[in-house]
XYZ file of C-alpha atoms in Angstrom:
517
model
C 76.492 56.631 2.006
C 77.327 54.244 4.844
C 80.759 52.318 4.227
C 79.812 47.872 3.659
C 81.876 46.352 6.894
C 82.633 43.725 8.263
C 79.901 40.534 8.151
C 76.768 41.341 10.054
C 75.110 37.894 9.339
C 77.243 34.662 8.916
C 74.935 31.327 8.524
C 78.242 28.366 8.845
C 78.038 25.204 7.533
C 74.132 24.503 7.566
C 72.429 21.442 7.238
C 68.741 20.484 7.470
C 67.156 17.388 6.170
C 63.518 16.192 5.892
C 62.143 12.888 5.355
C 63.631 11.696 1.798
C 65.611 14.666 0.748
C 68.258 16.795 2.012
C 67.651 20.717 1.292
C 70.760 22.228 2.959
C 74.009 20.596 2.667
C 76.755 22.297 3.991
C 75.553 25.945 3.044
C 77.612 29.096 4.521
C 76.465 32.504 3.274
C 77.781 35.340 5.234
C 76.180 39.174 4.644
C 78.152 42.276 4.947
C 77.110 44.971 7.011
C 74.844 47.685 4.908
C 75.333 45.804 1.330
C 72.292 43.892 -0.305
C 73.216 40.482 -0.657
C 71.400 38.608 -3.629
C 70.899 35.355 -3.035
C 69.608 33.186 -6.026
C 69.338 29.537 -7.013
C 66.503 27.111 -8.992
C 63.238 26.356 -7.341
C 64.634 23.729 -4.702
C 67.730 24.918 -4.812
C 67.527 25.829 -0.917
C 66.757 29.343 -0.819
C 63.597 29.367 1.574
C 64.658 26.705 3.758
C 68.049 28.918 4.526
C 65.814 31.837 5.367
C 63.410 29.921 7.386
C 66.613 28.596 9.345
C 67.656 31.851 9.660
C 64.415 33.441 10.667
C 63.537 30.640 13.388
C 60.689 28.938 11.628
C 62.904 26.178 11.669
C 63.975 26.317 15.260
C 67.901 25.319 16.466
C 68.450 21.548 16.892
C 66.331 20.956 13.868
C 69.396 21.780 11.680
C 73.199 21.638 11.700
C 75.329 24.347 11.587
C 75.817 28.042 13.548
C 74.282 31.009 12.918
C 75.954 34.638 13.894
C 74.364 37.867 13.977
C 76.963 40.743 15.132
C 79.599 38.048 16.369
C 77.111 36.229 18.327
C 76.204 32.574 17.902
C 72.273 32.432 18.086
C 69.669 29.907 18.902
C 66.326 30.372 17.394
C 63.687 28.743 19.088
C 60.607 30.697 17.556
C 60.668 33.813 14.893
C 60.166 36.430 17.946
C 63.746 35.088 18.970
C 65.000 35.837 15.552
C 63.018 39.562 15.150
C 65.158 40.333 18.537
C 67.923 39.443 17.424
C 67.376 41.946 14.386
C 66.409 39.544 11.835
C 63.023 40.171 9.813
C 61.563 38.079 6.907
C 58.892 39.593 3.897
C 57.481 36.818 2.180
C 56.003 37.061 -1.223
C 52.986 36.286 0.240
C 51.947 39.780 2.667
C 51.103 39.016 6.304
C 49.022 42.231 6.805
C 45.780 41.888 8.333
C 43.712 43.266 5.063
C 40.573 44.764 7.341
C 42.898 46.312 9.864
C 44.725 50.037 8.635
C 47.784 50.380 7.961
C 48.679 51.924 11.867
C 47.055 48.858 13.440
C 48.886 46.677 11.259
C 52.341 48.215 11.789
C 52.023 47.740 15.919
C 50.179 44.568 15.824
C 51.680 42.548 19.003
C 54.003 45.506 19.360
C 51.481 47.564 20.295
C 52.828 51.620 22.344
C 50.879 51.146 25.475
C 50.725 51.828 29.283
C 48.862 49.892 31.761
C 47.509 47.962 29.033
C 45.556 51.357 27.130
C 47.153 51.501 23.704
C 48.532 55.167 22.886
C 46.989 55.603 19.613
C 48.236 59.634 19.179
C 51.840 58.274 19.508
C 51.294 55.447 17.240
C 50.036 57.408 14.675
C 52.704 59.930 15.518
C 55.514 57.108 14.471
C 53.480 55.114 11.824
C 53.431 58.666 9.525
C 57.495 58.777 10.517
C 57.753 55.140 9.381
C 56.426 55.692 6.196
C 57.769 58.638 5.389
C 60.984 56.484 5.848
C 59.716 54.193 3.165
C 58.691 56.617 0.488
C 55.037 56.787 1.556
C 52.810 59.967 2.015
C 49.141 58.180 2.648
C 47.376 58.668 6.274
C 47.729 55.669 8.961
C 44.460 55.033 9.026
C 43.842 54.084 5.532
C 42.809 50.458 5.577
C 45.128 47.793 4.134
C 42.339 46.586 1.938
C 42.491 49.727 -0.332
C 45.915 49.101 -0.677
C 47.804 48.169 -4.098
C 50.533 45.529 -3.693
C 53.241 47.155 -4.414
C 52.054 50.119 -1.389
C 51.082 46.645 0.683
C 54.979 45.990 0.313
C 56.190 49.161 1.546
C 53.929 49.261 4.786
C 55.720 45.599 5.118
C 59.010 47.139 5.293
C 58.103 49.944 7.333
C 56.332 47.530 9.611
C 60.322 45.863 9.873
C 62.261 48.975 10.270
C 59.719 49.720 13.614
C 61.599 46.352 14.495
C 64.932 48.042 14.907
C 65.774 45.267 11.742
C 69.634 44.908 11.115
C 68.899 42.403 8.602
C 65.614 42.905 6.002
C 65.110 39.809 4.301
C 62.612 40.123 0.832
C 62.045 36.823 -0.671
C 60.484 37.130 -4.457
C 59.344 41.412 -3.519
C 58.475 42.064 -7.043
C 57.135 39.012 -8.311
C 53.559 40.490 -7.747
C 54.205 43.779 -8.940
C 54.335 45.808 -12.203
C 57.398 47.347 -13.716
C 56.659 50.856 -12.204
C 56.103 49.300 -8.524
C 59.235 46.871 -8.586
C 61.369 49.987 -9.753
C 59.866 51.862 -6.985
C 60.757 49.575 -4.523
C 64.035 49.179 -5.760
C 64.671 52.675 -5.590
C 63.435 52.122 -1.763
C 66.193 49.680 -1.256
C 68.794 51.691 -2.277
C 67.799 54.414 0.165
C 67.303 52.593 2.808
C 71.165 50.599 2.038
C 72.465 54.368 2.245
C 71.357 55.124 5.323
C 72.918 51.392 6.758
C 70.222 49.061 6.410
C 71.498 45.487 5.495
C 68.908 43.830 2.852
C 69.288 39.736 1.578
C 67.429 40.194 -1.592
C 65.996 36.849 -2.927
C 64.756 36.856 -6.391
C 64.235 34.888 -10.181
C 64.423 37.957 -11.648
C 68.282 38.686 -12.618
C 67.993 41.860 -14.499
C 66.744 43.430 -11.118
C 69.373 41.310 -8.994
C 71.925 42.939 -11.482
C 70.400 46.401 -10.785
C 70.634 45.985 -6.845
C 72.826 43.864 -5.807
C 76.058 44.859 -4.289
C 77.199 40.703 -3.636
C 75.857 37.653 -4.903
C 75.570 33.600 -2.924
C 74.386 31.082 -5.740
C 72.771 28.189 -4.431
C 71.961 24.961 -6.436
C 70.928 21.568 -5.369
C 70.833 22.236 -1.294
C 74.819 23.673 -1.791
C 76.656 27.255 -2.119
C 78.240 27.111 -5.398
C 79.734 31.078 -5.539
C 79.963 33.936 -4.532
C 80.502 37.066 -6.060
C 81.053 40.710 -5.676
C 79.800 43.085 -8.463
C 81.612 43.351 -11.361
C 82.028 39.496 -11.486
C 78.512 38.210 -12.578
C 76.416 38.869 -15.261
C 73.145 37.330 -16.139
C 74.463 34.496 -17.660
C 77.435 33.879 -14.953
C 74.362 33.705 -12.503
C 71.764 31.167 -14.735
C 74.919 28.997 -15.286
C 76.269 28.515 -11.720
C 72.269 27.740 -11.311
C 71.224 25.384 -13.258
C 74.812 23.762 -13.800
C 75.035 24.314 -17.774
C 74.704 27.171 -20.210
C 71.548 27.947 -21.269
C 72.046 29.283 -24.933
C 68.190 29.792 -25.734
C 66.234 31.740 -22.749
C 62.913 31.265 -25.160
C 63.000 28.137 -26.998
C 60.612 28.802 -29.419
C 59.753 26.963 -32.561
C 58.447 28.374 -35.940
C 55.050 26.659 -36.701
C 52.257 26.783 -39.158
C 49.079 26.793 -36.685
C 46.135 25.353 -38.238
C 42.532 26.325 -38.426
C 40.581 28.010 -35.699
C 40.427 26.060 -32.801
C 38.237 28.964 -30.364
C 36.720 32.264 -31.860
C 34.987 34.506 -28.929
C 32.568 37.469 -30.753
C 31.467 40.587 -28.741
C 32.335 38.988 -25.440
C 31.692 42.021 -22.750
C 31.936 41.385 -19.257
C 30.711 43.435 -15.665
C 32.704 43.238 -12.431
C 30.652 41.104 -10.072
C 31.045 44.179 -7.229
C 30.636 47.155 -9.195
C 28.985 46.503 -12.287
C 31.922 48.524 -14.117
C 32.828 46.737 -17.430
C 35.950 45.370 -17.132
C 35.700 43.081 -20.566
C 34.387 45.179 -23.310
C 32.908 43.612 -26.679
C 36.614 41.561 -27.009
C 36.957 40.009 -30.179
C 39.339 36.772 -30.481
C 40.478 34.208 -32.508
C 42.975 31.161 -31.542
C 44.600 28.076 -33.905
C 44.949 24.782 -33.564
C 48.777 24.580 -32.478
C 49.148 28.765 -31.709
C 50.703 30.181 -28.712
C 48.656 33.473 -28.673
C 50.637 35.460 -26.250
C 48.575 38.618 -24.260
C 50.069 41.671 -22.718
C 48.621 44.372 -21.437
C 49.643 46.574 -18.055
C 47.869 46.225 -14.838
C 43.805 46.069 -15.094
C 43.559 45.414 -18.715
C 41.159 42.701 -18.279
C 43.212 39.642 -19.789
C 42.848 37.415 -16.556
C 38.894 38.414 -16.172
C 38.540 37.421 -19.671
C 39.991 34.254 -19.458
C 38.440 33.933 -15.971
C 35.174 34.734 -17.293
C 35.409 31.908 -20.526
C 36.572 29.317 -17.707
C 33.197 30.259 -15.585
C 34.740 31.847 -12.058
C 34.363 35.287 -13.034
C 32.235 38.119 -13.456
C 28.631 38.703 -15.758
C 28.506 38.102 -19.101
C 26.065 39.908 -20.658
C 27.398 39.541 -24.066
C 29.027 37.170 -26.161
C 29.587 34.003 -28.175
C 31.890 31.622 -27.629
C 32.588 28.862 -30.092
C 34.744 26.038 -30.098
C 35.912 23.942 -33.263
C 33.459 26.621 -34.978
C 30.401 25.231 -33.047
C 28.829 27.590 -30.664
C 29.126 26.734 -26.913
C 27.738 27.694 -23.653
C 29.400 27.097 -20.728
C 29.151 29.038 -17.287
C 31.189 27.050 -15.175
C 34.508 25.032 -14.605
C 33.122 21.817 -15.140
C 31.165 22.900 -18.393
C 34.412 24.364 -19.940
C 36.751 21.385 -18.755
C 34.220 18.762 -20.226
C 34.261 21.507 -23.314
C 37.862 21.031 -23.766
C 39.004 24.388 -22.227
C 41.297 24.509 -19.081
C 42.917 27.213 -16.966
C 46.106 27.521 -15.032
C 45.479 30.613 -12.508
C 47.909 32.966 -11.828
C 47.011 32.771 -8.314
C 48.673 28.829 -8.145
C 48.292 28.764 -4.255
C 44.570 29.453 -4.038
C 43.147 28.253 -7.209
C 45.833 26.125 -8.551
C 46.737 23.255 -6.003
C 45.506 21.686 -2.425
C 48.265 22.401 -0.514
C 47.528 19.840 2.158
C 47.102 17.141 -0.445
C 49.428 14.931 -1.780
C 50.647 15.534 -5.266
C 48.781 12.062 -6.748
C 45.326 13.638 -5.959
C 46.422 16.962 -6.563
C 47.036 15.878 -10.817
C 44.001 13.953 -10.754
C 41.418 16.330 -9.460
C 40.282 18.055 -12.277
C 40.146 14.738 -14.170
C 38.590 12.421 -11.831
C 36.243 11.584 -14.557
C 38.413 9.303 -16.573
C 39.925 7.247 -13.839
C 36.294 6.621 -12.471
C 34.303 3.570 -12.916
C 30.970 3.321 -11.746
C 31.179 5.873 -9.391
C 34.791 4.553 -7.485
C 38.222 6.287 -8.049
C 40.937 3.462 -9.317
C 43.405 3.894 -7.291
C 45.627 1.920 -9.865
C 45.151 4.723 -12.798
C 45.686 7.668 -10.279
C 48.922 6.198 -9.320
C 50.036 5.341 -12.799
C 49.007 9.194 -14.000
C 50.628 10.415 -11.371
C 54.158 8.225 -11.899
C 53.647 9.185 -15.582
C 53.154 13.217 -15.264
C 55.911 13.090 -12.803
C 58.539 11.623 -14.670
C 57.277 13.643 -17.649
C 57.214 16.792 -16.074
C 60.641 16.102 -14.157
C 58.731 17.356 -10.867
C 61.419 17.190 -8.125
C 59.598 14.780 -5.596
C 60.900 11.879 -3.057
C 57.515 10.142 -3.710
C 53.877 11.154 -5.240
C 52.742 11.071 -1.810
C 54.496 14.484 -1.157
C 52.435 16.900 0.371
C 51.760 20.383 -2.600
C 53.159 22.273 -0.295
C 56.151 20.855 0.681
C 57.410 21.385 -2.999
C 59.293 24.070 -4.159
C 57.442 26.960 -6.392
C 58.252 25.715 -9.970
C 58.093 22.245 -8.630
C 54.126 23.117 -7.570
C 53.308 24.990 -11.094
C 54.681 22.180 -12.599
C 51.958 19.520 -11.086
C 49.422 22.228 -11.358
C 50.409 22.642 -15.374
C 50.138 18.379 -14.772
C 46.719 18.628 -13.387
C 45.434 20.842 -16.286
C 47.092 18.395 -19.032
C 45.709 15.657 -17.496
C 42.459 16.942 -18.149
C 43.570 16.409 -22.353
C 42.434 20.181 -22.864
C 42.205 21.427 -26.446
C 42.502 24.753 -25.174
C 45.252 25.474 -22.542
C 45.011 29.156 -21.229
C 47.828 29.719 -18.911
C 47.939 32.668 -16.891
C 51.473 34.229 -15.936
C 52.611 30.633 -15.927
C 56.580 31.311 -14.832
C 55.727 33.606 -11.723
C 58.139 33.139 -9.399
C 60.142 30.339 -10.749
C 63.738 30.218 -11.549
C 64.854 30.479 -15.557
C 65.841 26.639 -15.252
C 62.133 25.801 -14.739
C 60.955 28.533 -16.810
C 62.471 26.624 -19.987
C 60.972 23.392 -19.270
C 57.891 25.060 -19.090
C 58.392 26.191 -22.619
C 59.197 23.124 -23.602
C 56.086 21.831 -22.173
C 54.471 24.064 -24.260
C 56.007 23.686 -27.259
C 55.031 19.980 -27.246
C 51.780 20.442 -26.872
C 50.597 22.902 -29.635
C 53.059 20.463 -31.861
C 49.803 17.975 -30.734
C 47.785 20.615 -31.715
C 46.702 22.104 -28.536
C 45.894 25.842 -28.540
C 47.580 27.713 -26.123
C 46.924 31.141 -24.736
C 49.490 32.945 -22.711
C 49.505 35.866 -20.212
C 52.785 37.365 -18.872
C 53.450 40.849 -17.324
C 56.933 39.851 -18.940
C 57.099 41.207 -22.283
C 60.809 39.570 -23.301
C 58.595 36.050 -22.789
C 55.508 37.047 -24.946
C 57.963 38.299 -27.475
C 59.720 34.632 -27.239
C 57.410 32.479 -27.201
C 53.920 33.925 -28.567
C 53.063 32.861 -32.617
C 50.935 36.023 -32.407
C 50.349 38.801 -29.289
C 47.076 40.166 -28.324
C 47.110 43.683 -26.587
C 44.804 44.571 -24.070
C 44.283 47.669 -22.951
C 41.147 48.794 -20.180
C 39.445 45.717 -21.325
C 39.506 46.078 -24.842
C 41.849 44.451 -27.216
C 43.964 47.451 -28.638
C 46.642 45.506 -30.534
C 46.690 42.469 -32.837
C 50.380 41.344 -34.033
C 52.392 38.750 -35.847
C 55.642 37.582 -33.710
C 57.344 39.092 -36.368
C 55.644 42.604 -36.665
C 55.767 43.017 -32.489
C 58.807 44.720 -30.562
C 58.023 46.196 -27.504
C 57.455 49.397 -27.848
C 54.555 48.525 -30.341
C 53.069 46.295 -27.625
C 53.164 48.857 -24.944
C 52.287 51.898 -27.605
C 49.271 49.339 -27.905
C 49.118 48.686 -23.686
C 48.101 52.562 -23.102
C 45.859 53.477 -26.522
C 43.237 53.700 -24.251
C 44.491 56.161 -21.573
C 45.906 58.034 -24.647
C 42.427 57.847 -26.148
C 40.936 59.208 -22.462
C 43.849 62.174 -22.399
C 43.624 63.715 -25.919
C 39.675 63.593 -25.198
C 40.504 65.659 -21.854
C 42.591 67.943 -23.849
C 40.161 68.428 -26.416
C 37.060 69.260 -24.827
């Protein structure tokens, strides 16, 4: 195992300031060679803007402050002066080029060529090398597009390490994958710190920061506030040098009596709009008036193209019956289930969830354009009131409601979509794997949001991939399981390993079958 040495990376008193706001005050953060360096903070706390100073996307004399790579003071003009200087970024969003393979997207711009003819036998050559390096035994050719995620991660890496990279960068790596992926990759990490890669690890989810990380730099409100080797934080040293104060109760939840059915679905069954395959199947469901009805289920089990399906954007129906306060209702589309009552926070907040290029006043109003319209024209009046009001209410993190979406942080963005949805006075609130990416801090005002609302006798329906969140918070848990429901529990009946003996009945079902005949 190579020995940690002296600093590879030292970022010195940074500051960079945008119009209303300062999001680096002052930060150092140095990274010792061939150690992964966690670095972790709240939604705004500063984390992306470091890297983005660090990885030239912010180029020098836009900030204060030096940056040193290997004893050298740098100045970034553009991210290729930053990738030659060893420095390279993964977002949580992929880059790859999805109708490319996986070769072609490893040399993109960095193509092996002579005289301007690309070698494609040594390409392919080094791209099976490459991957090799990460863990991966699949053919360079294979297009990106049949790709999982979590293999879509590891050609991102690989396509680094082709780089030369001293420093490997992952900001949020697992956040889109399942347990057995993000333990994979982990793994992958370790390796590749063995063998002297450096890696700044950026992530919300502390269990796997504990797991990994050999040093940890808390950020909170634009400023370093630690850090510290291993052996001196903990989960809970981390969330309070975060957020500023203890946080005694992760999962806030509140014992309630829900009242009577507020949304019964019968025999829904749904078909993949590509290959006909059924990917709901004859799902039978019942929600409350003021229930959190938590789902789980692994990969694929259906629950977001059943919800996706109710809410109109998904998929055939070609059986079912929906009703809502026990009258039978057809919808089909967005607009039919909002006016029904019934609203949907994506998973997906980026591309279904917000404008990004819109301010965050129009971005709340959108799906509710309908009640601040008279005779056809917006009121400009209401839209800033609603706005002012779901901000303050919300405690979005905003120099003005004219902020651009995207400008905001993640939480701060989930937070005006969750504002957009409750603006829309939904009976029904189905929120899909609404704390994705978003610091613990922001993750309990979210439950607090939700708390309030089935205490106003909203019914709310969560999915999370995190089972320690439907175990908090959920009233009752739904399993799914290859589209069907397989598992129907009371909070206090469920533990885990009844939800996930429930998560694989199916492919249990399918095995003893195999064995049988």
């Amino acid at each position: 195992m190579t020995q940690v040495g002296d600093n590879i990376l030292e970022m010195r008193n940074i500051t960079k300031a945008f119009p209303g706001v300062k999001a680096l005050d002052d930060v150092s953060f140095d990274v010792k060679r061939g150690e992964i360096h966690a670095l972790v903070g709240e939604n705004g706390a500063g984390k992306s803007t470091l890297m983005k100073v660090l990885s030239g996307v912010y180029p020098y004399g836009t900030y204060e402050g030096d940056i040193v790579i290997n004893g050298e003071v740098q100045r970034f003009d553009t991210i290729k002066d930053s990738e030659r200087a060893g420095v390279a970024i993964i977002y949580q969003e992929l880059t790859l080029v999805k109708t490319m393979n996986i070769c072609e997207n490893l040399f993109l711009g960095e193509e092996i060529a002579t005289k301007g003819v690309i070698n494609w036998n040594a390409s392919y050559q080094a791209a099976a090398e490459v991957l090799k390096e990460v863990g991966l035994d699949i053919n360079p050719a294979t297009r990106v597009i049949h790709l999982g995620v979590g293999v879509q991660q590891l050609v991102e890496i690989a396509k680094a390490l082709l780089k030369k990279t001293d420093v490997l960068i992952l900001d949020e790596p697992t956040a889109a994958l399942s347990a057995e992926e993000a333990r994979n990759l982990l793994n992958i990490l370790r390796s590749l710190r063995d063998r002297g890669v450096t890696c700044v690890f950026i992530s919300h989810r502390l269990g796997e920061v504990m797991s990994i990380a050999d040093r940890v730099t808390v950020l909170r409100d634009g400023k370093t506030v630690a850090t510290l080797n291993r052996g001196e934080f903990t989960e809970e040293t981390m969330i309070t040098k975060m957020v500023g104060r203890e946080l005694k109760n992760l999962f806030p939840y509140k014992p309630k009596t829900p009242g009577d059915i507020l949304m019964e679905i019968r025999d829904w069954t749904v078909l993949d709009p590509d290959s006909s395959r059924v990917v709901v199947d004859h799902v039978n469901l019942t929600l409350r008036k003021g229930e959190i009805l938590g789902m789980a289920g692994l990969v694929g089990a259906g629950r977001t193209e059943l919800v996706m399906s109710l809410f109109g954007v998904y998929g055939r129906v070609v059986s079912g019956e929906l009703f809502l306060e026990g009258k039978q209702v057809r919808l089909g589309t967005p607009h039919a289930a909002i006016a029904a009552g019934i609203s949907l926070l994506s998973e997906d907040r980026k591309r279904y969830g917000l404008v990004l290029g819109m301010d965050i006043k129009r971005n709340l109003s959108l799906a509710a354009l309908s009640s601040i319209t008279h005779h056809g024209v917006v009121s400009e009046n209401e839209e800033i009131l609603s706005a002012h009001n779901y901000v303050v209410d919300l405690k979005i993190k905003t120099p003005s409601i004219e902020q651009r979406a995207g400008n905001l942080s993640g939480g701060n963005q989930q937070k005006v979509v969750i504002g957009k949805w409750l603006m829309t006075k939904p009976k029904v609130l189905i929120m899909d794997e609404p704390t994705r990416g978003i610091d613990v801090g922001a993750k309990v005002e979210i439950y607090n949001i939700m708390n309030r609302l089935v205490e106003e006798g909203v019914g709310v329906i969560m999915i999370s991939s995190e089972l320690p969140e439907v175990l908090g918070m959920a009233d009752r848990i739904v399993v799914m399981s290859e589209g069907a429901i397989t598992g129907d529990m009371a909070k206090n009946d469920a533990d885990q390993e009844k939800v996930m003996t429930s998560a694989t009945a199916r492919f249990r079902q399918r095995q003893t079958k195999l064995v049988e005949t």
